[in-house]
N, CA, C and O atoms as a MOPAC input file, in Angstrom:
PM7 MOZYME 1SCF
protein

 N     20.87900 1     0.09600 1    -1.53200 1
 C     19.62100 1    -0.42200 1    -2.00800 1
 C     18.48300 1     0.40100 1    -1.42100 1
 O     18.62000 1     0.98800 1    -0.34700 1
 N     17.36100 1     0.43900 1    -2.13100 1
 C     16.22000 1     1.21300 1    -1.68000 1
 C     14.96000 1     0.42100 1    -1.93700 1
 O     14.83400 1    -0.23400 1    -2.97200 1
 N     14.02700 1     0.47400 1    -1.00700 1
 C     12.70600 1    -0.14000 1    -1.19000 1
 C     11.68500 1     0.96700 1    -1.40100 1
 O     11.74100 1     2.02000 1    -0.76500 1
 N     10.75700 1     0.70800 1    -2.30100 1
 C      9.78000 1     1.72400 1    -2.70100 1
 C      8.36200 1     1.21000 1    -2.47400 1
 O      8.03900 1     0.08100 1    -2.84400 1
 N      7.52200 1     2.03500 1    -1.86800 1
 C      6.13200 1     1.65500 1    -1.61200 1
 C      5.22400 1     2.79100 1    -2.08100 1
 O      5.29300 1     3.91100 1    -1.57700 1
 N      4.37400 1     2.47600 1    -3.05400 1
 C      3.45200 1     3.46800 1    -3.59600 1
 C      2.12400 1     3.45900 1    -2.84000 1
 O      1.73300 1     2.45100 1    -2.25000 1
 N      1.45100 1     4.58800 1    -2.87100 1
 C      0.10000 1     4.71000 1    -2.31400 1
 C     -0.60000 1     5.86500 1    -3.00000 1
 O      0.02300 1     6.65700 1    -3.70700 1
 N     -1.92500 1     5.95100 1    -2.77900 1
 C     -2.68000 1     7.07400 1    -3.30200 1
 C     -3.52100 1     6.79200 1    -4.52700 1
 O     -4.26300 1     7.65900 1    -4.98700 1
 N     -3.41300 1     5.59000 1    -5.05700 1
 C     -4.22300 1     5.25700 1    -6.21600 1
 C     -5.69300 1     5.11900 1    -5.84100 1
 O     -6.05300 1     5.10500 1    -4.66400 1
 N     -6.53400 1     5.01600 1    -6.87000 1
 C     -7.95200 1     4.86900 1    -6.61300 1
 C     -8.77100 1     5.11800 1    -7.85100 1
 O     -8.24600 1     5.16400 1    -8.96400 1
 N    -10.06900 1     5.28100 1    -7.64900 1
 C    -11.02100 1     5.52100 1    -8.73100 1
 C    -11.41100 1     6.99900 1    -8.71100 1
 O    -11.76700 1     7.54400 1    -7.66600 1
 N    -11.33900 1     7.63300 1    -9.87000 1
 C    -11.67900 1     9.04400 1    -9.98800 1
 C    -12.37500 1     9.28100 1   -11.32000 1
 O    -12.12300 1     8.57600 1   -12.29700 1
 N    -13.24700 1    10.27200 1   -11.35100 1
 C    -13.91500 1    10.61000 1   -12.59800 1
 C    -12.99300 1    11.42400 1   -13.49600 1
 O    -12.07500 1    12.09300 1   -13.02000 1
 N    -13.24500 1    11.35900 1   -14.78200 1
 C    -12.48300 1    12.15700 1   -15.73400 1
 C    -12.55400 1    13.62900 1   -15.35300 1
 O    -13.60900 1    14.14700 1   -14.98700 1
 N    -11.40400 1    14.28600 1   -15.44900 1
 C    -11.29800 1    15.68000 1   -15.04600 1
 C    -10.87500 1    15.87000 1   -13.60500 1
 O    -10.55400 1    16.98400 1   -13.19300 1
 N    -10.87000 1    14.80300 1   -12.84300 1
 C    -10.50100 1    14.87500 1   -11.43500 1
 C     -9.00600 1    14.80500 1   -11.21700 1
 O     -8.21700 1    14.81600 1   -12.16200 1
 N     -8.63200 1    14.73400 1    -9.94500 1
 C     -7.21900 1    14.74400 1    -9.56100 1
 C     -6.93500 1    13.63300 1    -8.55200 1
 O     -7.81200 1    13.20100 1    -7.80400 1
 N     -5.69300 1    13.19300 1    -8.56000 1
 C     -5.17000 1    12.26700 1    -7.56500 1
 C     -3.72000 1    12.63800 1    -7.29500 1
 O     -3.03600 1    13.18900 1    -8.15800 1
 N     -3.26100 1    12.33100 1    -6.09200 1
 C     -1.84100 1    12.48700 1    -5.79200 1
 C     -1.28500 1    11.15100 1    -5.33000 1
 O     -1.72300 1    10.59500 1    -4.32300 1
 N     -0.32500 1    10.64900 1    -6.07100 1
 C      0.35900 1     9.41900 1    -5.69800 1
 C      1.58300 1     9.73900 1    -4.85500 1
 O      2.24300 1    10.76100 1    -5.04000 1
 N      1.86400 1     8.84000 1    -3.93100 1
 C      3.04200 1     8.96800 1    -3.08500 1
 C      3.91000 1     7.73000 1    -3.22500 1
 O      3.40900 1     6.62800 1    -3.44800 1
 N      5.20100 1     7.92000 1    -3.09400 1
 C      6.14200 1     6.81300 1    -3.10400 1
 C      7.09900 1     7.01300 1    -1.94000 1
 O      7.92200 1     7.92800 1    -1.94800 1
 N      6.98400 1     6.15100 1    -0.94400 1
 C      7.85400 1     6.23000 1     0.22300 1
 C      9.06000 1     5.32700 1     0.00600 1
 O      8.92400 1     4.15100 1    -0.33400 1
 N     10.23300 1     5.89600 1     0.20800 1
 C     11.47200 1     5.15600 1    -0.00100 1
 C     12.15200 1     4.88400 1     1.32800 1
 O     12.22400 1     5.75300 1     2.19600 1
 N     12.64100 1     3.68400 1     1.47000 1
 C     13.39300 1     3.33800 1     2.67600 1
 C     14.85900 1     3.65600 1     2.47000 1
 O     15.30500 1     3.87400 1     1.34300 1
 N     15.59500 1     3.68300 1     3.54200 1
 C     17.03000 1     3.89700 1     3.42500 1
 C     17.43500 1     5.33000 1     3.68000 1
 O     16.62800 1     6.25400 1     3.57700 1
 N     18.71000 1     5.49600 1     4.01700 1
 C     19.22500 1     6.80700 1     4.38800 1
 C     19.72100 1     7.60800 1     3.20400 1
 O     20.02700 1     8.79300 1     3.33600 1
 N     19.80400 1     6.96200 1     2.03400 1
 C     20.42200 1     7.62600 1     0.89200 1
 C     19.41000 1     8.04300 1    -0.15500 1
 O     19.72400 1     8.11800 1    -1.34300 1
 N     18.19000 1     8.31400 1     0.29300 1
 C     17.12200 1     8.70400 1    -0.64200 1
 C     17.54900 1     9.85900 1    -1.52200 1
 O     17.25300 1     9.87800 1    -2.71600 1
 N     18.24500 1    10.82300 1    -0.93600 1
 C     18.63300 1    12.01200 1    -1.69800 1
 C     19.65800 1    11.70800 1    -2.77400 1
 O     19.93700 1    12.56700 1    -3.61100 1
 N     20.22900 1    10.50500 1    -2.77500 1
 C     21.20700 1    10.12200 1    -3.78900 1
 C     20.56200 1     9.52900 1    -5.03900 1
 O     21.24100 1     9.28200 1    -6.03500 1
 N     19.25800 1     9.30500 1    -4.98300 1
 C     18.56800 1     8.63300 1    -6.07800 1
 C     17.74800 1     9.61200 1    -6.90300 1
 O     17.03900 1    10.46600 1    -6.36900 1
 N     17.86200 1     9.46700 1    -8.19900 1
 C     16.87100 1    10.06400 1    -9.07900 1
 C     15.63300 1     9.17100 1    -9.03200 1
 O     15.74500 1     7.95100 1    -8.91700 1
 N     14.46800 1     9.77800 1    -9.12000 1
 C     13.21400 1     9.04600 1    -8.94500 1
 C     12.31100 1     9.23400 1   -10.16000 1
 O     12.43600 1    10.20400 1   -10.90800 1
 N     11.41100 1     8.29200 1   -10.33400 1
 C     10.50700 1     8.41800 1   -11.46100 1
 C      9.20600 1     7.67500 1   -11.25300 1
 O      9.04600 1     6.90700 1   -10.30400 1
 N      8.28200 1     7.92300 1   -12.16400 1
 C      7.00000 1     7.21700 1   -12.21600 1
 C      6.80800 1     6.63300 1   -13.61300 1
 O      7.10200 1     7.27000 1   -14.62500 1
 N      6.31000 1     5.41600 1   -13.63300 1
 C      5.93900 1     4.72900 1   -14.86000 1
 C      4.50700 1     4.24900 1   -14.70600 1
 O      3.94800 1     4.27400 1   -13.60900 1
 N      3.92100 1     3.81600 1   -15.80100 1
 C      2.58400 1     3.22700 1   -15.72600 1
 C      2.43900 1     2.13100 1   -16.75900 1
 O      3.11500 1     2.11100 1   -17.78800 1
 N      1.52900 1     1.21400 1   -16.44600 1
 C      1.24500 1     0.11800 1   -17.36800 1
 C     -0.25100 1    -0.11400 1   -17.41700 1
 O     -0.86800 1    -0.48100 1   -16.41700 1
 N     -0.82200 1     0.10100 1   -18.58100 1
 C     -2.23600 1    -0.14900 1   -18.81200 1
 C     -2.42500 1    -1.60000 1   -19.24700 1
 O     -1.48600 1    -2.22500 1   -19.74100 1
 N     -3.63900 1    -2.14400 1   -19.06500 1
 C     -3.88900 1    -3.53500 1   -19.46500 1
 C     -3.56300 1    -3.76500 1   -20.94100 1
 O     -4.01600 1    -3.01900 1   -21.80900 1
 N     -2.78800 1    -4.78700 1   -21.20800 1
 C     -2.44700 1    -5.12900 1   -22.57100 1
 C     -1.38500 1    -4.27200 1   -23.21600 1
 O     -1.08300 1    -4.43100 1   -24.39900 1
 N     -0.81500 1    -3.36200 1   -22.44500 1
 C      0.20800 1    -2.46600 1   -22.99200 1
 C      1.51400 1    -2.60800 1   -22.22600 1
 O      1.55200 1    -3.14400 1   -21.11800 1
 N      2.57900 1    -2.11800 1   -22.84000 1
 C      3.87300 1    -2.13400 1   -22.17400 1
 C      3.95500 1    -1.00800 1   -21.13900 1
 O      3.23600 1    -0.01100 1   -21.20900 1
 N      4.85100 1    -1.20700 1   -20.18700 1
 C      5.09100 1    -0.17000 1   -19.19500 1
 C      5.70800 1     1.03900 1   -19.88600 1
 O      6.58900 1     0.89400 1   -20.73300 1
 N      5.24100 1     2.23500 1   -19.51900 1
 C      5.74500 1     3.44700 1   -20.14800 1
 C      6.15700 1     4.48600 1   -19.11800 1
 O      5.61200 1     4.54900 1   -18.01600 1
 N      7.12200 1     5.29000 1   -19.50000 1
 C      7.62200 1     6.36200 1   -18.65700 1
 C      6.56400 1     7.45500 1   -18.51000 1
 O      5.85100 1     7.77700 1   -19.46100 1
 N      6.47200 1     8.01900 1   -17.30500 1
 C      5.54600 1     9.10900 1   -17.04500 1
 C      6.29900 1    10.38800 1   -16.64900 1
 O      6.12500 1    11.43500 1   -17.27300 1
 N      7.13500 1    10.29300 1   -15.60500 1
 C      7.82000 1    11.48700 1   -15.10600 1
 C      9.05300 1    11.07600 1   -14.31700 1
 O      9.12100 1     9.96600 1   -13.78900 1
 N     10.03600 1    11.98300 1   -14.24000 1
 C     11.25000 1    11.73300 1   -13.46800 1
 C     11.74900 1    13.02400 1   -12.85600 1
 O     11.45300 1    14.11800 1   -13.33600 1
 N     12.52200 1    12.87400 1   -11.77300 1
 C     13.05400 1    14.03100 1   -11.07300 1
 C     14.45700 1    13.70100 1   -10.58200 1
 O     14.72500 1    12.56500 1   -10.19100 1
 N     15.35200 1    14.67900 1   -10.59900 1
 C     16.73300 1    14.40700 1   -10.22900 1
 C     16.91100 1    14.41900 1    -8.70500 1
 O     15.95300 1    14.59300 1    -7.95300 1
 N     18.17200 1    14.22600 1    -8.27000 1
 C     18.44400 1    14.07600 1    -6.84800 1
 C     17.93800 1    15.25200 1    -6.04400 1
 O     17.30200 1    15.07600 1    -5.00500 1
 N     18.22100 1    16.45700 1    -6.52400 1
 C     17.89300 1    17.64700 1    -5.75000 1
 C     16.52600 1    18.22100 1    -6.03200 1
 O     16.10000 1    19.16900 1    -5.37200 1
 N     15.83200 1    17.65800 1    -7.00500 1
 C     14.50400 1    18.16200 1    -7.33000 1
 C     14.50000 1    19.34400 1    -8.27600 1
 O     13.45000 1    19.93600 1    -8.52800 1
 N     15.66600 1    19.69500 1    -8.80500 1
 C     15.75500 1    20.87900 1    -9.66100 1
 C     15.48000 1    20.59900 1   -11.12800 1
 O     15.27500 1    21.52600 1   -11.91200 1
 N     15.47600 1    19.33000 1   -11.50300 1
 C     15.27600 1    18.97200 1   -12.90200 1
 C     14.22200 1    17.88400 1   -13.00200 1
 O     14.25600 1    16.89900 1   -12.26400 1
 N     13.28600 1    18.07000 1   -13.92100 1
 C     12.22000 1    17.09100 1   -14.12800 1
 C     12.05300 1    16.79300 1   -15.61000 1
 O     12.43100 1    17.59100 1   -16.46800 1
 N     11.48700 1    15.64200 1   -15.89100 1
 C     11.13300 1    15.25700 1   -17.25500 1
 C      9.75500 1    14.64000 1   -17.23300 1
 O      9.34900 1    14.02200 1   -16.24800 1
 N      9.03300 1    14.81400 1   -18.33900 1
 C      7.68300 1    14.29100 1   -18.44100 1
 C      7.46000 1    13.66700 1   -19.81400 1
 O      8.04600 1    14.08500 1   -20.81200 1
 N      6.60500 1    12.66500 1   -19.83200 1
 C      6.11900 1    12.15000 1   -21.10700 1
 C      5.21400 1    13.20500 1   -21.72800 1
 O      4.54000 1    13.95200 1   -21.01900 1
 N      5.20400 1    13.26100 1   -23.04000 1
 C      4.37600 1    14.26500 1   -23.71500 1
 C      2.89900 1    14.12600 1   -23.34500 1
 O      2.16800 1    15.11500 1   -23.28800 1
 N      2.47600 1    12.91100 1   -23.09900 1
 C      1.05700 1    12.66000 1   -22.82500 1
 C      0.58600 1    13.24500 1   -21.49900 1
 O     -0.61800 1    13.38700 1   -21.28500 1
 N      1.51700 1    13.58900 1   -20.59900 1
 C      1.11000 1    14.09400 1   -19.28100 1
 C      1.60400 1    15.51400 1   -19.01900 1
 O      1.26400 1    16.09600 1   -17.98900 1
 N      2.38500 1    16.07600 1   -19.91200 1
 C      2.89700 1    17.43200 1   -19.71200 1
 C      1.76100 1    18.41500 1   -19.50700 1
 O      0.76600 1    18.40000 1   -20.23100 1
 N      1.92600 1    19.26700 1   -18.51100 1
 C      0.91500 1    20.26700 1   -18.20300 1
 C     -0.20300 1    19.76000 1   -17.31700 1
 O     -1.01200 1    20.54900 1   -16.82800 1
 N     -0.26300 1    18.44000 1   -17.10100 1
 C     -1.30900 1    17.86800 1   -16.24500 1
 C     -0.73100 1    17.22500 1   -14.98700 1
 O     -1.34000 1    17.28800 1   -13.91900 1
 N      0.43400 1    16.61200 1   -15.11100 1
 C      1.06300 1    15.89600 1   -13.99200 1
 C      2.27800 1    16.68800 1   -13.51200 1
 O      2.95500 1    17.35600 1   -14.29300 1
 N      2.53600 1    16.59600 1   -12.20500 1
 C      3.71100 1    17.22500 1   -11.62000 1
 C      4.39600 1    16.26200 1   -10.66400 1
 O      3.76600 1    15.71800 1    -9.75700 1
 N      5.68800 1    16.05800 1   -10.87400 1
 C      6.46900 1    15.21800 1    -9.97500 1
 C      7.23600 1    16.12200 1    -9.01000 1
 O      7.73000 1    17.18200 1    -9.39500 1
 N      7.32600 1    15.69300 1    -7.77300 1
 C      8.06400 1    16.44800 1    -6.76800 1
 C      8.61800 1    15.48200 1    -5.72800 1
 O      8.21500 1    14.32100 1    -5.66000 1
 N      9.54600 1    15.98100 1    -4.92200 1
 C     10.11700 1    15.12700 1    -3.88300 1
 C     10.36100 1    15.95100 1    -2.63100 1
 O     10.63700 1    17.14900 1    -2.69400 1
 N     10.25100 1    15.27800 1    -1.49200 1
 C     10.54400 1    15.89400 1    -0.20700 1
 C     11.55800 1    14.99700 1     0.48000 1
 O     11.20600 1    13.94800 1     1.02100 1
 N     12.80700 1    15.40900 1     0.45800 1
 C     13.87200 1    14.54100 1     0.95400 1
 C     13.73600 1    14.26200 1     2.43900 1
 O     14.06600 1    13.16800 1     2.89600 1
 N     13.25400 1    15.23700 1     3.19900 1
 C     13.10900 1    15.02000 1     4.64000 1
 C     12.05900 1    13.95600 1     4.94400 1
 O     12.04900 1    13.38500 1     6.03500 1
 N     11.18100 1    13.69000 1     3.98700 1
 C     10.15100 1    12.66700 1     4.16300 1
 C     10.48000 1    11.38800 1     3.40800 1
 O      9.73500 1    10.41200 1     3.49100 1
 N     11.59200 1    11.38100 1     2.67200 1
 C     11.94000 1    10.23700 1     1.81900 1
 C     10.78300 1     9.85700 1     0.90600 1
 O     10.46900 1     8.67800 1     0.74100 1
 N     10.16300 1    10.85100 1     0.32500 1
 C      8.94700 1    10.61800 1    -0.45200 1
 C      8.98700 1    11.39800 1    -1.76100 1
 O      9.44000 1    12.54100 1    -1.81000 1
 N      8.51100 1    10.76000 1    -2.80600 1
 C      8.30600 1    11.42500 1    -4.08100 1
 C      6.81400 1    11.36300 1    -4.40500 1
 O      6.14200 1    10.37000 1    -4.12600 1
 N      6.31900 1    12.43600 1    -4.99300 1
 C      4.89200 1    12.56000 1    -5.27200 1
 C      4.65000 1    12.70100 1    -6.77600 1
 O      5.51600 1    13.15400 1    -7.52400 1
 N      3.46300 1    12.30700 1    -7.18900 1
 C      2.99500 1    12.57200 1    -8.54200 1
 C      1.59200 1    13.15900 1    -8.42500 1
 O      0.62600 1    12.44500 1    -8.15600 1
 N      1.50000 1    14.46400 1    -8.63300 1
 C      0.20400 1    15.13800 1    -8.64200 1
 C     -0.37800 1    15.01700 1   -10.04400 1
 O      0.23600 1    15.45300 1   -11.01700 1
 N     -1.55800 1    14.42600 1   -10.14400 1
 C     -2.18600 1    14.18200 1   -11.43200 1
 C     -3.48800 1    14.96800 1   -11.50000 1
 O     -4.41900 1    14.70600 1   -10.73800 1
 N     -3.54900 1    15.91900 1   -12.40400 1
 C     -4.74200 1    16.73800 1   -12.60100 1
 C     -5.34400 1    16.49100 1   -13.98300 1
 O     -4.69800 1    15.92900 1   -14.86700 1
 N     -6.57800 1    16.91700 1   -14.14700 1
 C     -7.26900 1    16.77100 1   -15.43700 1
 C     -7.14700 1    15.35100 1   -15.97100 1
 O     -6.80300 1    15.14000 1   -17.13400 1
 N     -7.42600 1    14.39600 1   -15.12300 1
 C     -7.24700 1    12.99400 1   -15.49100 1
 C     -8.20000 1    12.58800 1   -16.59500 1
 O     -9.32800 1    13.07200 1   -16.68700 1
 N     -7.70600 1    11.67300 1   -17.44200 1
 C     -8.45400 1    11.16400 1   -18.58100 1
 C     -8.59300 1     9.65800 1   -18.44100 1
 O     -7.78300 1     9.02800 1   -17.76100 1
 N     -9.60400 1     9.06700 1   -19.06900 1
 C     -9.73300 1     7.59900 1   -19.01400 1
 C     -8.47500 1     6.88300 1   -19.50100 1
 O     -8.16100 1     5.79500 1   -19.01700 1
 N     -7.75900 1     7.47100 1   -20.44000 1
 C     -6.53800 1     6.83700 1   -20.93800 1
 C     -5.37800 1     6.88100 1   -19.94700 1
 O     -4.32700 1     6.29200 1   -20.19700 1
 N     -5.56300 1     7.57700 1   -18.82200 1
 C     -4.55500 1     7.54900 1   -17.75800 1
 C     -4.72100 1     6.33000 1   -16.85500 1
 O     -3.89700 1     6.09600 1   -15.97100 1
 N     -5.77200 1     5.56100 1   -17.07100 1
 C     -6.00300 1     4.36400 1   -16.27800 1
 C     -4.85400 1     3.37500 1   -16.46200 1
 O     -4.52000 1     2.98900 1   -17.58200 1
 N     -4.25900 1     2.97400 1   -15.34000 1
 C     -3.09900 1     2.08600 1   -15.38300 1
 C     -2.65500 1     1.77100 1   -13.96000 1
 O     -3.12400 1     2.37500 1   -12.99500 1
 N     -1.75000 1     0.82100 1   -13.85600 1
 C     -1.00200 1     0.63200 1   -12.61600 1
 C      0.21000 1     1.55600 1   -12.68200 1
 O      0.96600 1     1.53200 1   -13.65400 1
 N      0.38600 1     2.35300 1   -11.66300 1
 C      1.48100 1     3.31800 1   -11.61400 1
 C      2.58600 1     2.79800 1   -10.69600 1
 O      2.33600 1     2.37900 1    -9.56500 1
 N      3.81100 1     2.83700 1   -11.21500 1
 C      4.96200 1     2.31900 1   -10.50200 1
 C      5.95700 1     3.42300 1   -10.20200 1
 O      6.21800 1     4.28700 1   -11.03800 1
 N      6.50100 1     3.38300 1    -9.01000 1
 C      7.58800 1     4.26400 1    -8.63200 1
 C      8.91000 1     3.57500 1    -8.97900 1
 O      9.01700 1     2.35000 1    -8.91200 1
 N      9.91000 1     4.36900 1    -9.34800 1
 C     11.20400 1     3.81500 1    -9.72600 1
 C     12.33000 1     4.69800 1    -9.20700 1
 O     12.14000 1     5.88900 1    -8.96200 1
 N     13.50500 1     4.09700 1    -9.04400 1
 C     14.64900 1     4.84200 1    -8.52900 1
 C     15.94400 1     4.33800 1    -9.15200 1
 O     16.06900 1     3.16500 1    -9.50200 1
 N     16.90000 1     5.24700 1    -9.28200 1
 C     18.21600 1     4.86500 1    -9.79100 1
 C     19.23300 1     5.90600 1    -9.34200 1
 O     18.95100 1     7.10400 1    -9.35900 1
 N     20.42200 1     5.44500 1    -8.93900 1
 C     21.44800 1     6.37000 1    -8.47000 1
 C     22.19400 1     7.04400 1    -9.60300 1
 O     22.91900 1     8.01300 1    -9.38100 1
 N     22.02400 1     6.54200 1   -10.81500 1
 C     22.82300 1     7.05200 1   -11.93200 1
 C     22.23600 1     8.30100 1   -12.57000 1
 O     22.88700 1     8.93600 1   -13.40000 1
 N     21.02000 1     8.66000 1   -12.19700 1
 C     20.49200 1     9.92600 1   -12.68100 1
 C     19.19300 1     9.80600 1   -13.44300 1
 O     18.67800 1     8.70800 1   -13.65600 1
 N     18.67100 1    10.94500 1   -13.84900 1
 C     17.36200 1    11.00300 1   -14.49600 1
 C     17.33500 1    10.21600 1   -15.79600 1
 O     16.36600 1     9.50700 1   -16.06700 1
 N     18.37300 1    10.32900 1   -16.59800 1
 C     18.37400 1     9.62600 1   -17.88600 1
 C     18.23900 1     8.11900 1   -17.70000 1
 O     17.56700 1     7.44700 1   -18.48300 1
 N     18.87800 1     7.59500 1   -16.66400 1
 C     18.79000 1     6.15800 1   -16.40800 1
 C     17.43500 1     5.79400 1   -15.82900 1
 O     16.91200 1     4.71600 1   -16.11200 1
 N     16.86300 1     6.66800 1   -15.03000 1
 C     15.50500 1     6.42800 1   -14.54800 1
 C     14.56700 1     6.29500 1   -15.73300 1
 O     13.72000 1     5.40200 1   -15.76100 1
 N     14.71000 1     7.17100 1   -16.70400 1
 C     13.83600 1     7.14100 1   -17.88200 1
 C     14.03300 1     5.87200 1   -18.69000 1
 O     13.06600 1     5.27900 1   -19.16800 1
 N     15.28300 1     5.45200 1   -18.84500 1
 C     15.56400 1     4.34600 1   -19.76500 1
 C     15.53200 1     2.97100 1   -19.11300 1
 O     15.25600 1     1.97100 1   -19.77600 1
 N     15.81500 1     2.92200 1   -17.81500 1
 C     15.83300 1     1.59900 1   -17.19400 1
 C     16.32500 1     1.62800 1   -15.77300 1
 O     17.48500 1     1.30400 1   -15.51800 1
 N     15.47200 1     2.00900 1   -14.83200 1
 C     15.90500 1     2.15100 1   -13.43400 1
 C     16.18900 1     0.80700 1   -12.79000 1
 O     15.71100 1    -0.23300 1   -13.24500 1
 N     16.97700 1     0.84400 1   -11.72000 1
 C     17.34300 1    -0.37200 1   -11.01500 1
 C     16.26200 1    -0.84800 1   -10.04800 1
 O     16.11400 1    -2.04900 1    -9.82500 1
 N     15.51000 1     0.08400 1    -9.47600 1
 C     14.58400 1    -0.27400 1    -8.40800 1
 C     13.14700 1     0.11600 1    -8.76500 1
 O     12.88600 1     1.16000 1    -9.36200 1
 N     12.23300 1    -0.77100 1    -8.37400 1
 C     10.81000 1    -0.59800 1    -8.66700 1
 C      9.97900 1    -0.84100 1    -7.43000 1
 O     10.33500 1    -1.64300 1    -6.56700 1
 N      8.85800 1    -0.12900 1    -7.35800 1
 C      7.85800 1    -0.44000 1    -6.36100 1
 C      6.88800 1    -1.48200 1    -6.89600 1
 O      7.04900 1    -1.99100 1    -8.00500 1
 N      5.87600 1    -1.79200 1    -6.08700 1
 C      4.91000 1    -2.82000 1    -6.46000 1
 C      3.75800 1    -2.28200 1    -7.28400 1
 O      3.04800 1    -3.05000 1    -7.93400 1
 N      3.56400 1    -0.98700 1    -7.26600 1
 C      2.52800 1    -0.38200 1    -8.09300 1
 C      1.25900 1    -0.05400 1    -7.32900 1
 O      0.95000 1    -0.66100 1    -6.30400 1
 N      0.53100 1     0.92200 1    -7.85300 1
 C     -0.76900 1     1.30600 1    -7.30700 1
 C     -1.71300 1     1.57900 1    -8.47000 1
 O     -1.34000 1     2.22000 1    -9.45200 1
 N     -2.94000 1     1.08300 1    -8.34600 1
 C     -3.90800 1     1.16500 1    -9.45300 1
 C     -4.57400 1     2.53900 1    -9.48000 1
 O     -5.02800 1     3.05000 1    -8.45600 1
 N     -4.61900 1     3.11000 1   -10.65500 1
 C     -5.37600 1     4.34500 1   -10.90900 1
 C     -6.40500 1     4.04700 1   -11.98600 1
 O     -6.05900 1     3.58400 1   -13.07300 1
 N     -7.66600 1     4.31100 1   -11.68400 1
 C     -8.74000 1     4.09300 1   -12.63700 1
 C     -9.51000 1     5.39000 1   -12.82200 1
 O     -9.99300 1     5.98100 1   -11.85700 1
 N     -9.62000 1     5.82700 1   -14.07300 1
 C    -10.32200 1     7.05900 1   -14.39600 1
 C    -11.56900 1     6.69400 1   -15.19200 1
 O    -11.47500 1     6.13000 1   -16.28200 1
 N    -12.71700 1     7.01500 1   -14.65100 1
 C    -13.97700 1     6.69500 1   -15.31800 1
 C    -14.43900 1     7.86200 1   -16.19100 1
 O    -14.19200 1     9.02800 1   -15.88200 1
 N    -15.10400 1     7.52500 1   -17.26800 1
 C    -15.56500 1     8.56700 1   -18.20500 1
 C    -16.94600 1     9.07800 1   -17.83900 1
 O    -17.48100 1     9.95300 1   -18.52000 1

């Protein structure tokens, strides 16, 4: 089992940047594929980005490709989401997710979730 705690959210102007962090507990962090999702008010939760166990493979939603970058540092038990060129439509609660079965399962339905961190982009 793994516990996930997000941080780094906040208020930023359009065009700005933020870096979200997700700290994972447990000794088997490197065994989990990790991901980020987001949920805007009145909308369903949607996939944003995912990364495999070793960090060699990533996936992104079309809406964030070229602007967001997911990465992980196993020695820190942390996964990051660097968000650049932010838009008002990126405003949402961002959730970290994890699953031992791999990136595809992270995208479709991970087992573990964090509590979320709010990102607000002003126009």
